[in-house]
Amino acid sequence: MSLERKDFLGLYDVKADDIYQILDTAEAMKEIFTRTVKKVPTLRGKTIVNLFFEPSTRTKSSFDLAAKRLSADVMSISKSTSSVVKGETLLDTAKTMEVMGADVVVIRHSVPGAPQFLANNIRASVLNAGDGAHGHPTQALLDLYTMREKLGRIEGLKVLIIGDIGHSRVAHSNIWGLTELGAEVRVAGPATLIPAEVEKMGVKTYNNLDKALQDVDVVNILRIQLERQASGLFPSIREYRHFYGMNKERLEEAGKDLLVMHPGPMNRGIEIDSSVADSEQSVITEQVTNGVAIRMALLYLLAGREIEDEDLA
Amino acid sequence: MIELILIKIFLLNWSSEIGKGRQYERETSTLLAGVRRFFYLQREVLKLKEHDMKVKTEVIDADGIHRALTRIAHEIIEKNKGTEGLVLIGIRTRGVPLAQRLAEKIAEIEGERLPVGILDITLYRDDLSTIAQRPIVHKTEIPFDITGKKVILVDDVIYTGRTVRAALDALVDLGRPESIQLAVMIDRGHRELPIRPDYIGKNLPTSRREVVDVNIMETDEKEKVLILEREE
């Protein structure tokens, strides 16, 4: 069994069977974390390159750790310490990594479609670790994994995503994955941060958070990027907090069974209060653990693939 | 009929590729890739046909399996002078029900139920870099510490010995057992590594062209051991 693909660029074209295969593989990977020796020899001799053109701690270290736990050799390159500052193009950087023998290139880039561009031009497998406002498939997969682990299923769940839907790659990937698996997705936020046509993705939009919270099983709170306020998309941080911040009162109103998620890093006191982030219902730290398992699963499923000429269209 | 299905698959591939809205120049190469894929699939179908198996003989029936397990249970107790410090670990898939049954039989004889663990060896295979398809990884479930224990590793068939090699590597990553012993239902010979089972249900000399097919009620809904042979 394999994912029938060279690259993993997003969840927009991934079918339910493949998503479940990744989640099941991740479940087996997670068992490794409980051992005394937290390492398996599976990807010995494979080389994985992390190309991070945007700041990131958790995704980068998560990919690093995932590769190391599978015994792959891993190189991490970030924008500030690479030849990119000397003006090297993305493709040249990636080609350099390829001739050094990279089997998988993990890329984080601020331009949507950068991973697709690389995938079309290099032989190595390309794994999208977040591209602009487009997608962040591994984050969505770890969110799906966490929901399934905690609630036993995804199909039929009511999931509410709160925040900047328009600019959030996490929201987009989550919507693709959740709707494919048959969950009911709601989005809530200021009208200026919700794209007019987002309902075409199969979600319901709400501008009133308290209404949106009724009967939901999971709430996924997005990080509010403070620079959006500067560009005038919402009047003030205080107002955002008042209307869309997840606080103790809203959590109590929603009930004990609500699962609270946040992709991190959190703005405590803005989109999420500390009393919510640190509550019993919060699975934010587990999301980080599950992220390593998901990335191990994807590296396993991609890195063993034989490279064929046909893959280079 | 098969040809028709393949042409359909090919057309579907082609149309979906174009449907994705890729650039015009790439359509020709997609078409070529589609043609190559078509011939590749056809070769695969022919290969499958060649690999059709026929049943040569039934070597052990349900009673035989039952008796062999009873004997192995007695041998394990005899060799280890009781059940002190013993744990059973079945290798997925068919080693697992066999390990559970051994635990039941040992409980019937000695009155003590041994812990049973499940080991998945996929991540330790030595052929992962040479095969294109990724084998499905299942969960290893060993809810007890194996350090200082006498581990009885259980599998259905021993052949090249490579599965057991992988299992040994996996076990030492989980702890440091006092000893590891190996129990198998069938030893079919052709070892490629210096590995020898301690308990054997039946020695079965086979040729490499044959396949030993162990069927266990829990996994296959029937209970017998067959020898299959490739049809010419």
Coordinates of C-alpha atoms in Angstrom, one line a residue:
Chain A
M1 CA 0.0 0.0 0.0
S2 CA 1.3 3.4 -0.9
L3 CA 0.0 6.9 -1.4
E4 CA -0.2 6.9 -5.2
R5 CA 1.7 10.1 -5.5
K6 CA 5.2 11.5 -5.7
D7 CA 4.4 14.6 -3.7
F8 CA 2.1 15.7 -0.9
L9 CA 1.1 19.3 -1.6
G10 CA -2.3 19.7 0.0
L11 CA -5.6 18.0 1.1
Y12 CA -7.6 19.4 -1.8
D13 CA -7.3 16.3 -3.9
V14 CA -6.7 13.6 -1.2
K15 CA -9.5 11.1 -0.9
A16 CA -10.9 9.7 2.4
D17 CA -9.2 6.3 2.0
D18 CA -5.8 8.0 1.7
I19 CA -6.5 10.2 4.7
Y20 CA -7.5 7.3 6.8
Q21 CA -4.4 5.4 5.7
I22 CA -2.2 8.3 6.9
L23 CA -4.1 8.5 10.2
D24 CA -3.7 4.7 10.8
T25 CA 0.0 4.8 9.9
A26 CA 0.4 7.7 12.4
E27 CA -1.3 5.7 15.1
A28 CA 1.3 3.0 14.6
M29 CA 4.1 5.6 14.7
K30 CA 2.7 7.1 17.9
E31 CA 3.4 3.8 19.7
I32 CA 7.1 4.4 19.2
F33 CA 7.0 7.4 21.5
T34 CA 6.2 5.2 24.4
R35 CA 9.3 3.0 24.0
T36 CA 12.6 3.4 25.8
V37 CA 14.4 3.6 22.4
K38 CA 12.2 6.1 20.5
K39 CA 13.6 5.4 17.1
V40 CA 13.1 2.9 14.3
P41 CA 15.5 2.1 11.5
T42 CA 12.9 2.4 8.7
L43 CA 14.4 5.3 6.7
R44 CA 18.0 4.5 7.2
G45 CA 20.0 5.9 4.2
K46 CA 17.3 8.3 3.1
T47 CA 17.9 12.0 3.1
I48 CA 15.3 14.6 4.0
V49 CA 15.8 18.3 3.5
N50 CA 13.8 20.9 5.4
L51 CA 13.6 24.1 3.5
F52 CA 12.1 26.8 5.6
F53 CA 11.6 30.1 4.0
E54 CA 9.4 31.4 6.8
P55 CA 9.9 31.5 10.6
S56 CA 8.6 28.4 12.3
T57 CA 9.5 26.5 15.5
R58 CA 6.9 23.8 15.9
T59 CA 6.5 22.6 12.3
K60 CA 10.3 22.7 11.7
S61 CA 11.3 20.9 14.8
S62 CA 8.4 18.5 14.4
F63 CA 9.6 17.5 10.9
D64 CA 13.2 17.3 12.2
L65 CA 12.2 15.0 15.0
A66 CA 9.9 12.9 12.7
A67 CA 12.8 12.3 10.3
K68 CA 15.2 11.5 13.1
R69 CA 12.9 9.0 14.8
L70 CA 12.7 7.2 11.4
S71 CA 16.6 7.2 11.2
A72 CA 16.7 9.4 8.1
D73 CA 19.5 11.9 7.6
V74 CA 18.0 15.3 7.9
M75 CA 19.3 18.7 6.9
S76 CA 17.4 21.9 7.9
I77 CA 17.9 25.1 5.9
S78 CA 16.3 28.3 6.9
K79 CA 16.1 31.5 4.8
S80 CA 18.3 33.6 7.0
T81 CA 21.2 31.2 7.0
S82 CA 21.1 30.1 3.4
S83 CA 22.2 31.4 0.0
V84 CA 18.7 32.8 -0.4
V85 CA 20.0 36.0 1.2
K86 CA 22.6 36.2 -1.6
G87 CA 19.8 36.1 -4.2
E88 CA 19.7 32.4 -5.1
T89 CA 16.4 31.3 -6.6
L90 CA 14.1 28.8 -4.9
L91 CA 14.6 26.3 -7.7
D92 CA 18.4 26.6 -7.6
T93 CA 18.4 26.0 -3.8
A94 CA 16.2 23.0 -4.2
K95 CA 18.2 21.6 -7.2
T96 CA 21.4 21.9 -5.0
M97 CA 19.7 19.8 -2.3
E98 CA 18.6 17.3 -4.9
V99 CA 22.0 16.7 -6.3
M100 CA 23.2 16.2 -2.7
G101 CA 20.8 13.2 -2.7
A102 CA 17.6 14.5 -1.1
D103 CA 14.8 11.9 -1.3
V104 CA 12.2 14.2 0.3
V105 CA 12.1 18.0 0.3
V106 CA 9.9 19.6 3.0
I107 CA 9.1 23.2 2.1
R108 CA 7.6 26.1 4.0
H109 CA 7.2 29.2 1.9
S110 CA 5.3 32.4 2.0
V111 CA 4.2 32.1 -1.6
P112 CA 1.1 29.9 -2.3
G113 CA 2.0 27.3 -4.9
A114 CA 5.8 27.3 -4.2
P115 CA 5.7 23.5 -3.2
Q116 CA 3.8 22.8 -6.5
F117 CA 6.4 24.6 -8.5
L118 CA 9.2 22.6 -6.9
A119 CA 7.3 19.4 -7.3
N120 CA 7.0 20.0 -11.0
N121 CA 10.7 20.6 -11.3
I122 CA 12.6 18.2 -9.1
R123 CA 12.7 14.5 -8.8
A124 CA 12.6 14.3 -5.1
S125 CA 9.2 14.0 -3.3
V126 CA 8.0 17.4 -2.1
L127 CA 6.0 17.8 1.1
N128 CA 4.2 21.0 1.8
A129 CA 4.8 22.4 5.3
G130 CA 2.7 25.5 4.7
D131 CA 2.6 27.7 1.6
G132 CA 1.3 31.3 2.1
A133 CA -2.5 31.4 2.7
H134 CA -3.0 28.3 0.6
G135 CA -2.6 25.1 2.6
H136 CA -0.9 23.4 5.6
P137 CA -1.8 19.8 5.1
T138 CA 0.2 18.3 7.9
Q139 CA -1.4 20.6 10.4
A140 CA -4.9 19.7 9.2
L141 CA -4.0 16.0 9.3
L142 CA -2.8 16.2 12.9
D143 CA -6.0 18.1 13.8
L144 CA -8.0 15.3 12.2
Y145 CA -5.9 12.7 14.0
T146 CA -6.4 14.4 17.4
M147 CA -10.2 14.7 16.8
R148 CA -10.4 11.0 15.9
E149 CA -8.2 10.0 18.9
K150 CA -10.3 12.0 21.3
L151 CA -13.8 11.5 19.9
G152 CA -13.5 8.2 18.1
R153 CA -14.7 9.5 14.7
I154 CA -14.7 12.4 12.3
E155 CA -17.7 11.7 10.2
G156 CA -20.7 13.6 11.5
L157 CA -18.7 15.8 13.9
K158 CA -19.6 19.4 14.1
V159 CA -16.4 21.4 13.9
L160 CA -16.2 25.2 14.3
I161 CA -13.1 27.1 13.0
I162 CA -12.8 30.6 14.5
G163 CA -10.8 33.5 13.2
D164 CA -9.1 34.7 10.0
I165 CA -10.6 32.2 7.6
G166 CA -9.5 34.1 4.5
H167 CA -5.8 34.3 5.3
S168 CA -5.4 31.0 7.1
R169 CA -3.8 28.0 5.4
V170 CA -4.7 25.9 8.5
A171 CA -8.4 26.7 8.0
H172 CA -8.3 25.9 4.3
S173 CA -6.6 22.5 4.8
N174 CA -8.9 21.7 7.7
I175 CA -12.0 22.5 5.6
W176 CA -10.8 20.2 2.7
G177 CA -10.0 17.3 5.0
L178 CA -13.0 17.6 7.3
T179 CA -15.6 17.9 4.5
E180 CA -14.0 15.0 2.6
L181 CA -14.4 12.8 5.8
G182 CA -18.0 13.9 6.2
A183 CA -17.8 16.3 9.1
E184 CA -20.0 19.4 9.4
V185 CA -17.8 22.5 9.2
R186 CA -18.7 25.9 10.5
V187 CA -16.5 29.0 10.3
A188 CA -16.9 32.1 12.5
G189 CA -15.2 35.5 12.5
P190 CA -15.6 39.1 11.4
A191 CA -17.2 39.4 8.0
T192 CA -14.0 41.1 6.7
L193 CA -11.9 38.0 7.5
I194 CA -14.3 35.5 5.9
P195 CA -14.2 35.2 2.1
A196 CA -17.5 35.8 0.4
E197 CA -17.5 32.5 -1.4
V198 CA -16.2 30.2 1.4
E199 CA -19.6 28.5 1.5
K200 CA -18.7 26.9 -1.8
M201 CA -16.2 24.8 0.1
G202 CA -19.2 23.3 1.9
V203 CA -19.1 25.2 5.2
K204 CA -21.6 27.3 7.1
T205 CA -20.5 30.9 8.0
Y206 CA -21.4 32.7 11.2
N207 CA -20.7 36.2 12.3
N208 CA -22.0 35.6 15.8
L209 CA -19.7 33.3 17.8
D210 CA -22.2 32.4 20.4
K211 CA -24.7 31.1 17.8
A212 CA -21.9 29.3 16.0
L213 CA -20.9 27.5 19.2
Q214 CA -24.3 25.8 19.7
D215 CA -24.0 22.0 19.5
V216 CA -20.4 21.9 18.2
D217 CA -18.1 19.0 19.2
V218 CA -14.8 20.7 18.3
V219 CA -13.6 24.3 18.2
N220 CA -10.4 25.0 16.3
I221 CA -9.2 28.6 17.2
L222 CA -6.9 30.2 14.7
R223 CA -4.1 32.5 15.6
I224 CA -5.1 36.1 14.8
Q225 CA -2.3 37.8 13.0
L226 CA -1.9 41.1 14.6
E227 CA -0.8 42.8 11.4
R228 CA -4.3 42.2 10.0
Q229 CA -5.6 44.8 12.4
A230 CA -3.1 47.3 11.2
S231 CA -4.4 46.8 7.7
G232 CA -7.9 47.7 8.9
L233 CA -9.6 44.4 8.6
F234 CA -11.0 44.7 12.1
P235 CA -11.2 47.8 14.3
S236 CA -9.3 46.8 17.4
I237 CA -7.8 43.8 19.2
R238 CA -10.1 44.5 22.1
E239 CA -13.1 44.4 19.9
Y240 CA -11.9 41.1 18.3
R241 CA -11.4 39.7 21.7
H242 CA -14.9 40.7 22.8
F243 CA -16.7 39.2 19.9
Y244 CA -14.5 36.3 18.8
G245 CA -12.2 35.5 21.8
M246 CA -12.7 32.1 23.3
N247 CA -13.1 32.8 27.0
K248 CA -14.2 30.9 30.2
E249 CA -17.9 32.0 29.9
R250 CA -18.2 30.8 26.3
L251 CA -16.5 27.5 27.2
E252 CA -18.9 26.9 30.1
E253 CA -21.8 27.8 27.9
A254 CA -20.7 25.3 25.3
G255 CA -20.4 22.5 27.8
K256 CA -17.9 19.9 29.1
D257 CA -17.7 17.8 26.0
L258 CA -16.3 20.5 23.7
L259 CA -12.8 19.8 22.4
V260 CA -10.6 22.9 22.3
M261 CA -7.8 23.1 19.6
H262 CA -5.4 25.7 18.5
P263 CA -2.6 25.3 15.9
G264 CA -0.2 27.6 17.8
P265 CA 1.5 29.8 18.5
M266 CA -1.2 31.3 20.7
N267 CA -2.0 34.9 21.5
R268 CA -3.1 34.3 25.0
G269 CA -5.7 36.8 26.0
I270 CA -6.8 37.6 22.5
E271 CA -8.3 34.7 20.5
I272 CA -8.0 32.4 23.4
D273 CA -7.9 33.0 27.2
S274 CA -5.5 31.2 29.4
S275 CA -8.4 29.7 31.3
V276 CA -9.5 28.0 28.0
A277 CA -6.0 27.1 26.7
D278 CA -5.1 25.4 30.0
S279 CA -8.4 23.8 30.6
E280 CA -9.1 20.1 30.8
Q281 CA -10.9 20.3 27.5
S282 CA -7.9 21.7 25.7
V283 CA -5.8 19.3 23.5
I284 CA -3.3 21.9 22.3
T285 CA -0.2 20.1 23.7
E286 CA -1.4 16.8 22.4
Q287 CA -1.8 18.3 18.9
V288 CA 2.0 18.9 19.0
T289 CA 2.7 15.3 19.9
N290 CA 0.4 14.0 17.2
G291 CA 2.1 16.3 14.7
V292 CA 5.3 14.3 15.0
A293 CA 3.4 11.0 14.4
I294 CA 1.6 12.4 11.4
R295 CA 4.9 13.7 9.8
M296 CA 6.5 10.3 10.5
A297 CA 3.6 8.6 8.7
L298 CA 3.9 10.9 5.7
L299 CA 7.7 10.6 5.4
Y300 CA 7.3 6.8 5.6
L301 CA 4.7 6.8 2.9
L302 CA 6.6 9.1 0.6
A303 CA 10.3 8.4 1.1
G304 CA 10.2 4.8 0.1
R305 CA 8.7 5.4 -3.3
E306 CA 10.9 4.6 -6.3
I307 CA 11.4 7.6 -8.5
E308 CA 10.1 7.1 -12.0
D309 CA 10.7 9.3 -15.1
E310 CA 6.9 9.7 -15.5
D311 CA 6.7 11.6 -12.3
L312 CA 8.5 14.5 -13.9
A313 CA 5.9 15.9 -16.1
Chain B
M1 CA -12.9 -7.6 -21.0
I2 CA -9.8 -6.7 -19.1
E3 CA -8.6 -4.8 -22.1
L4 CA -11.8 -2.7 -22.1
I5 CA -11.5 -1.9 -18.4
L6 CA -7.9 -0.9 -18.9
I7 CA -8.8 1.4 -21.7
K8 CA -11.4 3.0 -19.5
I9 CA -8.9 3.5 -16.7
F10 CA -6.5 5.0 -19.1
L11 CA -9.1 7.4 -20.5
L12 CA -10.2 8.4 -16.9
N13 CA -6.6 9.0 -16.0
W14 CA -6.1 11.2 -19.0
S15 CA -9.3 13.2 -18.6
S16 CA -8.7 13.8 -14.9
E17 CA -5.2 15.0 -15.6
I18 CA -6.4 17.5 -18.1
G19 CA -9.3 18.5 -15.9
K20 CA -6.9 19.7 -13.3
G21 CA -6.2 22.6 -15.6
R22 CA -2.5 22.1 -16.1
Q23 CA -0.7 24.0 -18.9
Y24 CA -1.5 23.1 -22.5
E25 CA 2.1 22.1 -23.3
R26 CA 2.0 19.4 -20.7
E27 CA -1.0 17.6 -22.1
T28 CA 1.1 15.8 -24.7
S29 CA 3.5 14.5 -22.1
T30 CA 0.5 13.5 -19.9
L31 CA -0.9 11.6 -22.8
L32 CA 2.4 9.8 -23.3
A33 CA 2.5 9.0 -19.5
G34 CA -1.0 7.7 -19.8
V35 CA 0.0 5.4 -22.7
R36 CA 2.9 4.1 -20.7
R37 CA 0.7 3.5 -17.7
F38 CA -1.7 1.6 -19.9
F39 CA 1.0 -0.8 -21.0
Y40 CA 2.3 -1.1 -17.5
L41 CA -1.1 -2.0 -16.1
Q42 CA -1.5 -4.6 -18.9
R43 CA 1.8 -6.2 -17.9
E44 CA 0.7 -6.3 -14.3
V45 CA -2.5 -8.0 -15.2
L46 CA -0.6 -10.7 -17.2
K47 CA 1.8 -11.2 -14.3
L48 CA -1.2 -11.7 -11.9
K49 CA -2.6 -14.3 -14.3
E50 CA 0.7 -16.2 -14.2
H51 CA 0.7 -16.1 -10.4
D52 CA -2.6 -17.8 -10.0
M53 CA -2.2 -20.4 -7.3
K54 CA -3.7 -23.9 -7.1
V55 CA -4.0 -26.0 -3.9
K56 CA -1.5 -28.8 -4.0
T57 CA -2.2 -30.5 -0.7
E58 CA -3.7 -30.0 2.7
V59 CA -1.0 -30.7 5.2
I60 CA -2.6 -30.1 8.6
D61 CA -6.3 -29.9 9.5
A62 CA -7.9 -28.1 12.5
D63 CA -7.3 -31.1 14.8
G64 CA -3.7 -31.2 13.8
I65 CA -3.2 -27.5 14.6
H66 CA -4.9 -28.0 17.9
R67 CA -2.6 -30.9 18.8
A68 CA 0.6 -29.2 17.7
L69 CA -0.3 -26.1 19.9
T70 CA -0.9 -28.4 22.9
R71 CA 2.4 -30.1 22.4
I72 CA 4.3 -26.7 22.0
A73 CA 2.6 -25.4 25.2
H74 CA 3.9 -28.5 27.1
E75 CA 7.4 -28.0 25.6
I76 CA 7.5 -24.3 26.6
I77 CA 6.6 -25.2 30.2
E78 CA 9.1 -28.1 30.3
K79 CA 12.0 -26.2 28.8
N80 CA 11.4 -23.1 31.1
K81 CA 10.6 -25.3 34.2
G82 CA 7.2 -23.6 34.7
T83 CA 5.9 -20.2 33.6
E84 CA 8.0 -17.9 35.8
G85 CA 8.9 -14.7 33.9
L86 CA 7.5 -15.9 30.6
V87 CA 5.7 -13.6 28.2
L88 CA 4.2 -14.4 24.7
I89 CA 4.6 -12.0 21.8
G90 CA 2.9 -12.8 18.5
I91 CA 4.1 -11.4 15.2
R92 CA 1.4 -9.8 13.1
T93 CA -0.8 -11.1 11.6
R94 CA -1.1 -14.8 12.3
G95 CA 1.4 -15.0 15.1
V96 CA -1.1 -13.1 17.2
P97 CA -4.0 -15.6 17.4
L98 CA -1.4 -18.4 17.8
A99 CA 0.2 -16.6 20.8
Q100 CA -3.2 -16.1 22.3
R101 CA -4.1 -19.8 22.0
L102 CA -0.7 -20.8 23.4
A103 CA -1.5 -18.6 26.4
E104 CA -4.9 -20.3 26.8
K105 CA -3.3 -23.8 26.6
I106 CA -0.6 -22.9 29.1
A107 CA -3.2 -21.5 31.4
E108 CA -5.1 -24.8 31.2
I109 CA -2.0 -26.7 32.1
E110 CA -0.3 -24.5 34.7
G111 CA -3.3 -22.3 35.8
E112 CA -1.5 -19.1 35.1
R113 CA -2.4 -16.8 32.2
L114 CA 0.7 -15.3 30.6
P115 CA 0.7 -11.8 29.1
V116 CA 0.4 -11.6 25.3
G117 CA 1.8 -8.8 23.2
I118 CA 1.5 -7.9 19.5
L119 CA 4.5 -7.0 17.4
D120 CA 4.4 -5.4 14.0
I121 CA 7.8 -5.7 12.3
T122 CA 7.1 -3.5 9.2
L123 CA 9.3 -0.6 10.3
Y124 CA 12.2 -3.1 10.7
R125 CA 12.0 -4.8 7.4
D126 CA 15.3 -5.0 5.5
D127 CA 13.7 -4.6 2.0
L128 CA 12.0 -1.3 2.5
S129 CA 14.4 0.6 0.3
T130 CA 14.1 -1.9 -2.6
I131 CA 10.3 -2.3 -2.8
A132 CA 8.2 0.4 -4.3
Q133 CA 5.0 -0.2 -2.4
R134 CA 5.0 0.8 1.2
P135 CA 3.7 -2.1 3.4
I136 CA 0.9 -1.0 5.8
V137 CA 2.2 -0.3 9.2
H138 CA 0.1 -1.6 12.1
K139 CA 0.4 -0.8 15.8
T140 CA 2.7 -2.7 18.1
E141 CA 0.9 -3.4 21.3
I142 CA 3.1 -4.7 24.1
P143 CA 1.5 -3.3 27.3
F144 CA 4.2 -4.7 29.6
D145 CA 7.9 -4.3 30.1
I146 CA 9.9 -7.1 28.5
T147 CA 13.2 -6.3 30.3
G148 CA 14.3 -9.3 32.3
K149 CA 11.5 -11.5 30.9
K150 CA 11.8 -14.7 28.9
V151 CA 10.1 -13.8 25.6
I152 CA 8.4 -16.5 23.5
L153 CA 8.1 -15.0 20.0
V154 CA 5.3 -16.7 18.0
D155 CA 4.8 -16.8 14.2
D156 CA 2.9 -19.0 11.8
V157 CA 5.7 -19.9 9.3
I158 CA 9.4 -19.6 9.4
Y159 CA 11.0 -19.4 5.9
T160 CA 14.0 -17.2 5.1
G161 CA 14.3 -16.0 8.7
R162 CA 14.2 -12.4 7.8
T163 CA 10.9 -11.7 9.6
V164 CA 12.4 -13.1 12.8
R165 CA 15.5 -11.0 12.3
A166 CA 13.4 -7.9 12.1
A167 CA 11.4 -9.0 15.2
L168 CA 14.6 -9.5 17.2
D169 CA 15.7 -5.9 16.3
A170 CA 12.3 -4.6 17.3
L171 CA 12.3 -6.4 20.6
V172 CA 15.7 -5.1 21.7
D173 CA 14.4 -1.6 21.0
L174 CA 11.6 -2.3 23.5
G175 CA 13.8 -3.5 26.3
R176 CA 16.4 -6.1 27.3
P177 CA 14.8 -9.5 27.7
E178 CA 16.6 -12.2 29.6
S179 CA 16.1 -14.5 26.6
I180 CA 14.1 -14.8 23.4
Q181 CA 12.8 -18.1 22.2
L182 CA 11.0 -18.8 18.9
A183 CA 7.8 -20.8 18.4
V184 CA 6.4 -21.5 14.9
M185 CA 3.6 -23.5 13.5
I186 CA 5.4 -24.4 10.3
D187 CA 9.2 -24.6 9.5
R188 CA 9.4 -24.8 5.7
G189 CA 13.2 -24.6 5.4
H190 CA 15.2 -22.3 3.0
R191 CA 16.7 -20.2 5.8
E192 CA 18.8 -17.3 4.6
L193 CA 20.0 -16.2 8.1
P194 CA 21.4 -18.2 11.0
I195 CA 18.1 -18.4 12.9
R196 CA 16.5 -21.6 14.3
P197 CA 13.1 -22.0 16.0
D198 CA 12.9 -23.6 19.5
Y199 CA 9.4 -25.0 19.1
I200 CA 8.0 -26.2 15.8
G201 CA 4.5 -27.4 15.1
K202 CA 5.5 -29.2 11.9
N203 CA 8.6 -29.4 9.7
L204 CA 7.5 -29.1 6.1
P205 CA 10.1 -29.5 3.4
T206 CA 8.9 -27.3 0.5
S207 CA 10.3 -26.0 -2.8
R208 CA 10.7 -22.3 -3.2
R209 CA 7.9 -22.3 -5.9
E210 CA 5.4 -23.4 -3.4
V211 CA 3.6 -21.2 -0.9
V212 CA 2.6 -22.4 2.6
D213 CA -0.8 -21.0 3.4
V214 CA -1.7 -21.1 7.1
N215 CA -5.4 -20.5 7.8
I216 CA -6.4 -19.7 11.4
M217 CA -10.1 -19.3 12.4
E218 CA -9.5 -15.8 13.9
T219 CA -8.0 -14.3 10.8
D220 CA -9.2 -16.5 7.9
E221 CA -12.5 -18.1 9.1
K222 CA -11.2 -21.6 8.5
E223 CA -8.5 -23.7 10.1
K224 CA -6.0 -25.6 8.0
V225 CA -2.5 -25.5 6.5
L226 CA -2.3 -25.8 2.7
I227 CA 0.5 -26.0 0.3
L228 CA -0.2 -23.9 -2.8
E229 CA 1.7 -24.1 -6.1
R230 CA 2.0 -21.6 -8.9
E231 CA 0.1 -22.7 -12.0
E232 CA 2.3 -22.9 -15.1

